[in-house]
Tab-separated table of C-alpha atoms in Angstrom:
chain	number	residue	atom	x	y	z
A	862	MET	CA	171.204	93.844	-107.049
A	863	ASP	CA	169.969	94.381	-103.495
A	864	ARG	CA	167.966	97.375	-102.493
A	865	ILE	CA	167.100	98.437	-98.998
A	866	PRO	CA	163.388	99.239	-98.927
A	867	ILE	CA	162.323	102.668	-97.734
A	868	LEU	CA	158.817	102.635	-96.282
A	869	LYS	CA	156.625	105.678	-96.046
A	870	MET	CA	154.296	106.019	-93.070
A	871	GLY	CA	152.517	109.323	-92.713
A	872	HIS	CA	155.182	111.939	-92.224
A	873	PHE	CA	157.786	109.307	-91.524
A	874	LEU	CA	160.162	107.367	-93.678
A	875	LEU	CA	161.243	104.033	-92.228
A	876	VAL	CA	164.454	102.311	-93.181
A	877	THR	CA	165.339	99.039	-91.514
A	878	ILE	CA	168.721	97.701	-92.420
A	879	GLN	CA	168.514	93.930	-92.012
A	880	VAL	CA	171.731	92.947	-93.733
A	881	ASP	CA	175.307	93.889	-93.165
A	882	LEU	CA	175.861	96.878	-95.394
A	883	TYR	CA	178.518	96.880	-98.038
A	884	ASP	CA	179.700	100.077	-99.627
A	885	ARG	CA	177.671	99.900	-102.859
A	886	LEU	CA	174.457	99.204	-100.952
A	887	ALA	CA	175.117	102.041	-98.528
A	888	MET	CA	175.717	104.534	-101.321
A	889	ASP	CA	172.526	103.433	-103.100
A	890	LEU	CA	170.628	103.830	-99.844
A	891	GLU	CA	172.004	107.330	-99.436
A	892	ALA	CA	170.869	108.331	-102.911
A	893	ASP	CA	167.460	106.618	-102.646
A	894	LEU	CA	166.693	108.055	-99.251
A	895	VAL	CA	167.472	111.628	-100.207
A	896	LYS	CA	165.278	111.208	-103.294
A	897	MET	CA	162.464	109.785	-101.193
A	898	VAL	CA	162.649	112.617	-98.659
A	899	SER	CA	162.461	115.079	-101.472
A	900	ILE	CA	159.545	113.351	-103.265
A	901	THR	CA	157.394	112.608	-100.229
A	902	GLY	CA	158.191	115.741	-98.296
A	903	ALA	CA	158.707	113.584	-95.221
A	904	LYS	CA	159.394	115.393	-91.980
A	905	ALA	CA	161.215	112.580	-90.245
A	906	VAL	CA	163.422	109.645	-91.105
A	907	LEU	CA	163.943	106.651	-88.867
A	908	ILE	CA	166.866	104.358	-89.574
A	909	ASP	CA	166.942	101.083	-87.685
A	910	ILE	CA	170.422	99.571	-87.578
A	911	SER	CA	169.823	96.972	-84.874
A	912	ALA	CA	170.875	94.160	-87.214
A	913	VAL	CA	174.143	95.836	-88.145
A	914	SER	CA	176.930	94.272	-86.123
A	915	ILE	CA	179.955	95.679	-87.934
A	916	VAL	CA	180.645	99.146	-89.251
A	917	ASP	CA	183.693	100.757	-90.722
A	918	SER	CA	184.603	104.397	-91.101
A	919	PHE	CA	182.938	104.546	-94.501
A	920	MET	CA	179.634	103.225	-93.136
A	921	GLY	CA	179.802	105.585	-90.219
A	922	ARG	CA	180.266	108.462	-92.605
A	923	ILE	CA	177.339	107.349	-94.784
A	924	ILE	CA	175.034	107.255	-91.749
A	925	GLY	CA	176.240	110.719	-90.812
A	926	ASN	CA	175.771	111.922	-94.384
A	927	ILE	CA	172.213	110.620	-94.628
A	928	ALA	CA	171.324	112.479	-91.455
A	929	SER	CA	172.958	115.717	-92.566
A	930	MET	CA	171.275	115.558	-96.004
A	931	SER	CA	167.852	114.865	-94.512
A	932	LYS	CA	168.405	117.772	-92.170
A	933	LEU	CA	169.049	119.992	-95.193
A	934	LEU	CA	165.750	118.812	-96.647
A	935	ASP	CA	164.019	119.699	-93.366
A	936	ALA	CA	163.590	116.169	-92.063
A	937	GLU	CA	164.724	115.060	-88.622
A	938	THR	CA	166.686	111.828	-88.601
A	939	VAL	CA	166.847	109.331	-85.808
A	940	VAL	CA	169.137	106.299	-85.767
A	941	VAL	CA	167.826	103.529	-83.545
A	942	GLY	CA	169.063	100.248	-82.118
A	943	MET	CA	172.790	100.749	-82.472
A	944	GLN	CA	174.732	97.814	-81.052
A	945	PRO	CA	177.337	98.510	-78.353
A	946	ALA	CA	180.187	97.275	-80.555
A	947	VAL	CA	179.083	99.583	-83.338
A	948	ALA	CA	178.790	102.531	-80.945
A	949	ILE	CA	182.281	101.907	-79.576
A	950	THR	CA	183.709	101.615	-83.082
A	951	LEU	CA	182.139	104.862	-84.233
A	952	VAL	CA	183.363	106.706	-81.146
A	953	GLU	CA	186.873	105.329	-81.612
A	954	LEU	CA	186.765	106.509	-85.222
A	955	GLY	CA	185.729	109.927	-84.014
A	956	LEU	CA	182.380	109.707	-85.820
A	957	GLU	CA	180.047	110.915	-83.130
A	958	LEU	CA	177.278	111.794	-85.582
A	959	PRO	CA	176.545	115.320	-84.437
A	960	GLY	CA	173.041	116.441	-85.330
A	961	VAL	CA	171.713	112.901	-85.497
A	962	HIS	CA	169.097	111.915	-82.959
A	963	THR	CA	169.411	108.457	-81.501
A	964	ALA	CA	167.056	106.132	-79.657
A	965	LEU	CA	167.254	102.707	-78.120
A	966	ASN	CA	164.620	101.056	-80.289
A	967	VAL	CA	162.080	101.742	-83.030
A	968	GLU	CA	159.326	102.480	-80.537
A	969	LYS	CA	161.330	105.092	-78.671
A	970	GLY	CA	162.613	106.501	-81.937
A	971	MET	CA	159.081	106.966	-83.219
A	972	ALA	CA	158.032	108.652	-79.980
A	973	LEU	CA	161.011	110.989	-80.236
A	974	LEU	CA	160.280	111.892	-83.851
A	975	SER	CA	156.597	112.460	-83.082
A	976	SER	CA	157.497	114.868	-80.305
A	977	LEU	CA	160.000	116.663	-82.552
A	978	ILE	CA	157.451	117.014	-85.320
A	979	ILE	CA	154.747	118.184	-82.924
A	980	ILE	CA	157.097	120.856	-81.649
A	981	ASP	CA	157.816	121.835	-85.234
A	982	GLU	CA	154.131	122.018	-86.078
A	983	GLU	CA	153.430	124.050	-82.959
A	984	THR	CA	156.131	126.534	-83.795
A	985	GLU	CA	154.830	126.711	-87.362
A	986	GLU	CA	151.308	127.348	-86.078
A	987	GLU	CA	152.623	130.051	-83.791
A	988	GLU	CA	154.405	131.621	-86.711
A	989	ASP	CA	151.159	131.439	-88.704
A	990	ASP	CA	149.320	133.104	-85.834
A	991	ASP	CA	151.911	135.828	-85.749
A	992	THR	CA	151.526	136.499	-89.431
A	993	ALA	CA	147.721	136.474	-89.107
A	994	LEU	CA	147.869	139.036	-86.313
A	995	SER	CA	150.178	141.394	-88.086
B	777	MET	CA	242.233	69.094	-54.149
B	778	ALA	CA	238.719	68.406	-53.057
B	779	GLN	CA	239.428	67.983	-49.407
B	780	SER	CA	236.844	70.444	-48.132
B	781	ALA	CA	233.919	68.307	-49.284
B	782	GLN	CA	235.468	65.347	-47.509
B	783	ILE	CA	236.336	67.320	-44.376
B	784	LEU	CA	232.854	68.773	-44.119
B	785	LYS	CA	231.310	65.324	-44.596
B	786	ASN	CA	233.367	63.960	-41.709
B	787	LYS	CA	232.625	66.909	-39.470
B	788	LYS	CA	228.907	67.102	-40.155
B	789	ASN	CA	227.877	66.874	-36.509
B	790	ASP	CA	230.452	69.421	-35.417
B	791	ILE	CA	229.158	71.843	-38.042
B	792	LEU	CA	225.608	71.482	-36.808
B	793	GLU	CA	226.600	71.910	-33.168
B	794	LEU	CA	228.742	74.938	-33.909
B	795	TRP	CA	226.069	76.498	-36.076
B	796	MET	CA	223.381	75.915	-33.445
B	797	LYS	CA	225.630	77.347	-30.748
B	798	ASN	CA	226.254	80.459	-32.837
B	799	GLN	CA	222.565	80.891	-33.542
B	800	LEU	CA	221.440	80.433	-29.958
B	801	THR	CA	224.004	82.887	-28.618
B	802	ASP	CA	223.229	85.408	-31.334
B	803	ALA	CA	221.483	88.567	-30.077
B	804	GLY	CA	219.088	88.475	-33.010
B	805	LEU	CA	217.624	85.069	-32.101
B	806	ARG	CA	213.886	85.167	-32.546
B	807	ASP	CA	212.769	82.560	-30.035
B	808	ASP	CA	209.424	84.389	-30.031
B	809	LEU	CA	208.778	83.200	-33.584
B	810	MET	CA	210.264	79.741	-33.527
B	811	SER	CA	211.117	77.359	-30.693
B	812	ASN	CA	214.728	76.243	-30.353
B	813	GLU	CA	213.757	72.626	-31.033
B	814	GLU	CA	212.087	73.632	-34.250
B	815	LEU	CA	215.073	75.725	-35.220
B	816	ARG	CA	217.345	72.799	-34.513
B	817	SER	CA	215.380	70.348	-36.630
B	818	GLN	CA	215.201	72.841	-39.479
B	819	SER	CA	218.932	73.487	-39.295
B	820	GLU	CA	219.708	69.791	-39.030
B	821	GLU	CA	217.699	69.035	-42.144
B	822	LEU	CA	219.510	71.748	-44.065
B	823	VAL	CA	222.973	70.628	-42.946
B	824	ASP	CA	222.149	66.973	-43.674
B	825	THR	CA	220.958	67.690	-47.167
B	826	LEU	CA	223.748	70.118	-47.973
B	827	ILE	CA	226.589	67.920	-46.725
B	828	GLY	CA	224.907	64.866	-48.244
B	829	SER	CA	224.758	66.368	-51.706
B	830	LEU	CA	228.174	67.984	-51.505
B	831	SER	CA	230.888	66.336	-53.589
B	832	ALA	CA	234.308	67.217	-54.956
B	833	ASP	CA	232.806	68.086	-58.364
B	834	ASN	CA	229.857	70.223	-57.453
B	835	ILE	CA	231.398	72.376	-54.722
B	836	THR	CA	232.245	74.987	-57.348
B	837	ASP	CA	228.912	74.733	-59.147
B	838	ALA	CA	225.871	75.928	-57.224
B	839	GLU	CA	223.742	75.381	-60.343
B	840	SER	CA	224.404	71.648	-60.233
B	841	SER	CA	221.330	69.438	-60.110
B	842	ASP	CA	222.805	67.677	-57.063
B	843	PHE	CA	221.699	70.664	-55.007
B	844	ASP	CA	218.050	70.510	-56.046
B	845	GLY	CA	217.166	69.097	-52.646
B	846	VAL	CA	219.049	71.909	-50.866
B	847	ILE	CA	217.353	74.565	-52.982
B	848	GLU	CA	213.969	73.024	-52.279
B	849	ILE	CA	214.609	73.124	-48.527
B	850	LEU	CA	215.909	76.695	-48.740
B	851	GLY	CA	212.796	77.703	-50.665
B	852	GLY	CA	210.619	76.073	-48.020
B	853	ILE	CA	212.531	77.799	-45.212
B	854	SER	CA	212.276	81.135	-46.981
B	855	ILE	CA	208.507	80.849	-47.495
B	856	THR	CA	207.690	79.531	-44.008
B	857	ARG	CA	209.882	82.179	-42.380
B	858	ALA	CA	208.217	84.925	-44.388
B	859	ARG	CA	204.871	83.634	-43.113
B	860	GLN	CA	206.126	83.428	-39.534
B	861	GLY	CA	207.052	87.089	-39.717
B	862	TYR	CA	210.813	86.979	-40.117
B	863	SER	CA	212.290	89.924	-41.957
B	864	PRO	CA	214.141	89.162	-45.219
B	865	ARG	CA	217.338	90.253	-43.448
B	866	GLU	CA	216.881	87.641	-40.713
B	867	THR	CA	216.204	84.895	-43.241
B	868	GLY	CA	219.321	85.887	-45.180
B	869	ALA	CA	221.379	86.042	-42.014
B	870	TYR	CA	220.234	82.514	-41.104
B	871	VAL	CA	221.687	81.050	-44.294
B	872	LEU	CA	224.832	83.182	-44.080
B	873	SER	CA	225.434	82.113	-40.487
B	874	LEU	CA	225.818	78.560	-41.782
B	875	LYS	CA	228.773	79.825	-43.805
B	876	GLU	CA	230.432	81.063	-40.609
B	877	ALA	CA	230.140	77.595	-39.092
B	878	LEU	CA	231.476	75.872	-42.205
B	879	LEU	CA	234.403	78.237	-42.494
B	880	SER	CA	235.436	77.922	-38.863
B	881	ILE	CA	235.383	74.117	-39.160
B	882	LEU	CA	237.575	74.364	-42.264
B	883	GLU	CA	239.844	76.726	-40.396
B	884	THR	CA	240.430	74.317	-37.543
B	885	GLU	CA	241.005	71.404	-39.940
B	886	LEU	CA	243.292	73.181	-42.382
B	887	LYS	CA	245.176	75.620	-40.197
B	888	ASN	CA	248.478	73.994	-41.182
B	889	ASP	CA	247.933	74.485	-44.885
B	890	LEU	CA	247.065	78.116	-45.445
B	891	ALA	CA	247.051	77.964	-49.269
B	892	SER	CA	244.449	75.242	-49.450
B	893	LEU	CA	242.514	76.766	-46.521
B	894	TYR	CA	242.190	79.956	-48.530
B	895	GLU	CA	241.202	78.079	-51.688
B	896	GLU	CA	238.609	75.898	-49.979
B	897	SER	CA	237.198	78.792	-47.979
B	898	ILE	CA	236.586	80.736	-51.178
B	899	LYS	CA	234.791	77.734	-52.714
B	900	VAL	CA	232.538	77.184	-49.718
B	901	SER	CA	231.933	80.904	-49.405
B	902	ARG	CA	230.823	81.206	-53.036
B	903	LEU	CA	228.564	78.182	-52.770
B	904	ILE	CA	226.738	79.438	-49.682
B	905	ASP	CA	226.514	82.963	-51.140
B	906	SER	CA	224.676	81.710	-54.170
B	907	PHE	CA	222.401	79.682	-51.873
B	908	SER	CA	221.584	82.811	-49.895
B	909	ILE	CA	220.774	84.605	-53.148
B	910	ILE	CA	218.412	81.756	-54.031
B	911	THR	CA	216.771	82.183	-50.624
B	912	PHE	CA	216.215	85.850	-51.354
B	913	GLU	CA	214.869	85.113	-54.811
B	914	THR	CA	212.360	82.686	-53.373
B	915	PHE	CA	211.359	85.228	-50.763
B	916	ILE	CA	210.818	87.889	-53.411
B	917	LYS	CA	209.041	85.442	-55.708
B	918	GLY	CA	206.610	84.667	-52.926
B	919	ARG	CA	205.952	88.376	-52.489
B	920	GLU	CA	205.562	88.837	-56.238
B	921	GLU	CA	203.001	86.068	-56.376
B	922	VAL	CA	200.981	87.740	-53.656
B	923	ILE	CA	201.143	91.054	-55.514
B	924	LEU	CA	200.114	89.449	-58.808
B	925	ARG	CA	197.226	87.659	-57.163
B	926	GLN	CA	196.052	90.899	-55.606
B	927	THR	CA	196.345	92.684	-58.931
B	928	ASP	CA	194.149	90.044	-60.520
B	929	GLU	CA	191.658	90.288	-57.691
B	930	ILE	CA	191.480	94.061	-58.024
B	931	ALA	CA	190.950	93.706	-61.748
B	932	GLU	CA	188.152	91.249	-61.105
B	933	ILE	CA	186.277	93.630	-58.845
B	934	SER	CA	183.794	94.232	-61.550
B	935	THR	CA	182.003	97.493	-61.774
B	936	PRO	CA	178.397	96.611	-61.171
B	937	VAL	CA	175.667	98.171	-63.230
B	938	ILE	CA	172.741	98.882	-60.954
B	939	ARG	CA	169.167	99.389	-62.074
B	940	VAL	CA	168.121	102.185	-59.769
B	941	TRP	CA	164.801	102.754	-61.485
B	942	ASP	CA	162.861	101.541	-64.434
B	943	GLY	CA	164.877	102.933	-67.328
B	944	ILE	CA	167.667	104.378	-65.170
B	945	LEU	CA	171.025	102.672	-64.660
B	946	ALA	CA	173.719	103.723	-62.218
B	947	LEU	CA	177.387	102.799	-62.352
B	948	PRO	CA	179.318	103.689	-59.228
B	949	ILE	CA	182.989	103.535	-60.159
B	950	ILE	CA	185.348	102.990	-57.247
B	951	GLY	CA	189.117	103.080	-57.354
B	952	THR	CA	191.626	104.207	-59.902
B	953	LEU	CA	190.484	104.137	-63.482
B	954	ASP	CA	192.945	103.038	-66.108
B	955	SER	CA	192.346	102.556	-69.804
B	956	SER	CA	191.613	98.843	-69.665
B	957	ARG	CA	189.235	99.230	-66.747
B	958	THR	CA	187.431	102.120	-68.401
B	959	GLN	CA	187.046	99.954	-71.486
B	960	VAL	CA	185.423	97.207	-69.409
B	961	VAL	CA	183.157	99.753	-67.716
B	962	MET	CA	182.112	101.117	-71.094
B	963	GLU	CA	181.335	97.686	-72.537
B	964	ASN	CA	179.393	96.618	-69.444
B	965	LEU	CA	177.382	99.811	-69.456
B	966	LEU	CA	176.487	99.644	-73.143
B	967	GLN	CA	175.555	95.969	-72.923
B	968	GLU	CA	173.367	96.650	-69.904
B	969	ILE	CA	171.656	99.499	-71.757
B	970	VAL	CA	170.771	97.088	-74.547
B	971	ASP	CA	169.635	94.368	-72.129
B	972	THR	CA	167.440	96.569	-69.967
B	973	GLY	CA	166.355	99.114	-72.529
B	974	SER	CA	167.277	101.921	-70.148
B	975	SER	CA	167.396	105.394	-71.587
B	976	ILE	CA	169.470	107.062	-68.875
B	977	ALA	CA	172.783	105.969	-67.378
B	978	ILE	CA	174.500	107.675	-64.465
B	979	LEU	CA	178.277	107.320	-64.150
B	980	ASP	CA	179.166	108.139	-60.571
B	981	ILE	CA	182.869	108.846	-60.118
B	982	SER	CA	182.822	110.016	-56.505
B	983	GLY	CA	184.976	107.000	-55.622
B	984	VAL	CA	187.646	107.843	-58.176
B	985	PRO	CA	190.629	109.555	-56.545
B	986	ALA	CA	192.219	110.961	-59.679
B	987	VAL	CA	191.539	111.383	-63.350
B	988	ASP	CA	194.153	111.905	-66.016
B	989	SER	CA	193.601	113.137	-69.538
B	990	LEU	CA	193.370	109.628	-70.963
B	991	VAL	CA	190.680	108.570	-68.513
B	992	ALA	CA	188.792	111.800	-69.137
B	993	GLN	CA	188.893	111.027	-72.862
B	994	HIS	CA	187.559	107.549	-72.132
B	995	LEU	CA	184.710	108.987	-70.113
B	996	ILE	CA	183.859	111.307	-72.983
B	997	LYS	CA	183.930	108.333	-75.359
B	998	THR	CA	181.644	106.378	-73.053
B	999	VAL	CA	179.177	109.244	-73.002
B	1000	SER	CA	179.329	109.578	-76.798
B	1001	ALA	CA	178.829	105.850	-77.342
B	1002	THR	CA	175.854	105.900	-74.982
B	1003	ARG	CA	174.375	108.759	-76.960
B	1004	LEU	CA	174.906	106.926	-80.245
B	1005	MET	CA	172.918	104.031	-78.867
B	1006	GLY	CA	170.069	106.322	-78.057
B	1007	ALA	CA	170.485	106.682	-74.313
B	1008	GLU	CA	171.725	109.567	-72.223
B	1009	CYS	CA	174.711	109.475	-69.920
B	1010	ILE	CA	175.128	111.700	-66.879
B	1011	ILE	CA	178.402	111.967	-64.969
B	1012	SER	CA	178.009	112.643	-61.276
B	1013	GLY	CA	180.231	112.976	-58.233
B	1014	ILE	CA	183.130	114.862	-59.781
B	1015	ARG	CA	185.404	115.867	-56.906
B	1016	PRO	CA	186.681	119.440	-56.752
B	1017	GLU	CA	190.276	118.382	-57.392
B	1018	ILE	CA	189.184	116.326	-60.384
B	1019	ALA	CA	187.258	119.304	-61.731
B	1020	GLN	CA	190.469	121.331	-61.379
B	1021	THR	CA	192.480	118.683	-63.178
B	1022	ILE	CA	189.989	118.485	-66.024
B	1023	VAL	CA	189.947	122.233	-66.544
B	1024	HIS	CA	193.725	122.524	-66.251
B	1025	LEU	CA	194.146	119.788	-68.849
B	1026	GLY	CA	191.859	121.738	-71.129
B	1027	ILE	CA	189.337	118.939	-71.501
B	1028	ASP	CA	185.969	120.134	-72.640
B	1029	LEU	CA	183.094	118.460	-70.829
B	1030	SER	CA	180.604	121.171	-71.735
B	1031	ASN	CA	178.531	118.800	-73.905
B	1032	ILE	CA	178.175	116.353	-71.048
B	1033	VAL	CA	175.588	116.611	-68.333
B	1034	THR	CA	177.451	116.663	-65.013
B	1035	LYS	CA	175.765	116.642	-61.627
B	1036	ALA	CA	177.191	117.118	-58.163
B	1037	SER	CA	176.027	113.868	-56.658
B	1038	LEU	CA	174.213	110.688	-57.517
B	1039	ALA	CA	171.099	112.105	-55.860
B	1040	HIS	CA	171.159	115.163	-58.098
B	1041	ALA	CA	171.753	113.014	-61.133
B	1042	LEU	CA	168.806	110.842	-60.176
B	1043	LYS	CA	166.630	113.917	-59.763
B	1044	PHE	CA	167.681	115.089	-63.217
B	1045	ALA	CA	166.927	111.649	-64.636
B	1046	PHE	CA	163.453	111.700	-63.056
B	1047	ALA	CA	162.829	115.101	-64.571
B	1048	THR	CA	163.975	113.861	-67.978
B	1049	LEU	CA	161.682	110.845	-67.767
B	1050	ARG	CA	158.895	113.063	-66.439
B	1051	LEU	CA	158.702	111.183	-63.155
B	1052	GLU	CA	157.895	112.729	-59.832
B	1053	VAL	CA	158.747	111.602	-56.332
B	1054	LYS	CA	156.355	113.122	-53.806
B	1055	LYS	CA	156.137	113.162	-50.067
B	1056	LYS	CA	152.834	111.807	-48.877
B	1057	ALA	CA	150.647	113.852	-46.574
B	1058	GLY	CA	150.457	112.735	-42.944
B	1059	VAL	CA	152.898	111.781	-40.246
B	1060	VAL	CA	155.398	108.959	-40.401
B	1061	VAL	CA	154.471	106.430	-37.740
B	1062	GLU	CA	157.392	104.443	-36.377
B	1063	LYS	CA	156.402	100.829	-36.088
B	1064	ALA	CA	157.687	99.143	-32.960
B	1065	ASN	CA	159.112	95.711	-33.658
């Protein structure tokens, strides 16, 4: 039984999908990832799909679901390294993954998440300041 | 009763002379395009081949393989005349004027036997008519080939993806966009994004004369696919009439960054990438060559 490893790194969770996903694996990943976000209190999830060359509507939905669920648990999600063929397929299927951040590669994805989290922390600090003043 | 084939064979030289005489006295003679000697040799070749391949059996069957040589010559005449600048009408008239010559020869030979004159005239007339149709077909086929070749060439004018800056790609699209072309543009753009690792792509459509709803949808798809890959796509150079079309069609481009010109789009891209282009202090000194 395959499992896709979910790595924790500071506030981040890293998922690199190195095999072509089949439905069972994708559903397990969905469940595992949501659990992990909840347990670790991660603020950001990075999913690297650069090795995925084929997606179907189901896969597209799972990726969308993961992002939406993480969002509910207050974690930003970025999908990185999508192949052109995959992008075209998803667009043709009408799965444009609203609310999911995207980046060209892991490096850029990390930079994006860092900036998002920094903004979050800043706003939180500001809120804290406001409460302290009042 | 296959006398006409025989008569025409015997009178071959008379036919040629009569035909040439008719052509040279015709008001529509284009001696500016072809010299009379050339015209004569061309006509002679045609008459020779036609009369040579004519027989009692095939006079009623223009499809017969005996006439392959004739058809080949007619095709050649049709193509060379089209190149020399003859109008299709003139080329058709050339072949039909041969019929006149043939019929008047038959008339002089068979004037005592009206029934067979009528019968043979109809045969010859039909044969030459179908030859003139073949001439036209060849003419049109030649045109069609040119059109097809041009279509292919237009399709092969690839849409280049230009790296205007480190991390910024530009795609100037020129000419009418159809679905297949938009598909190619989209694939090229996405591939180039992967290859160069660029995070901003500018689609410049200032060279596109018109956009219909399908093309607009394709553009939206291109932008979405670019976003999915983690890059941003800006559309620039939308003409006023295209903007009108898009709004009238009820297409929503509000989620897409649109800029007036490539320059504006580039400025926006610089701002997004936190780049700055500054004018240096001092005076520009023109260097004399």
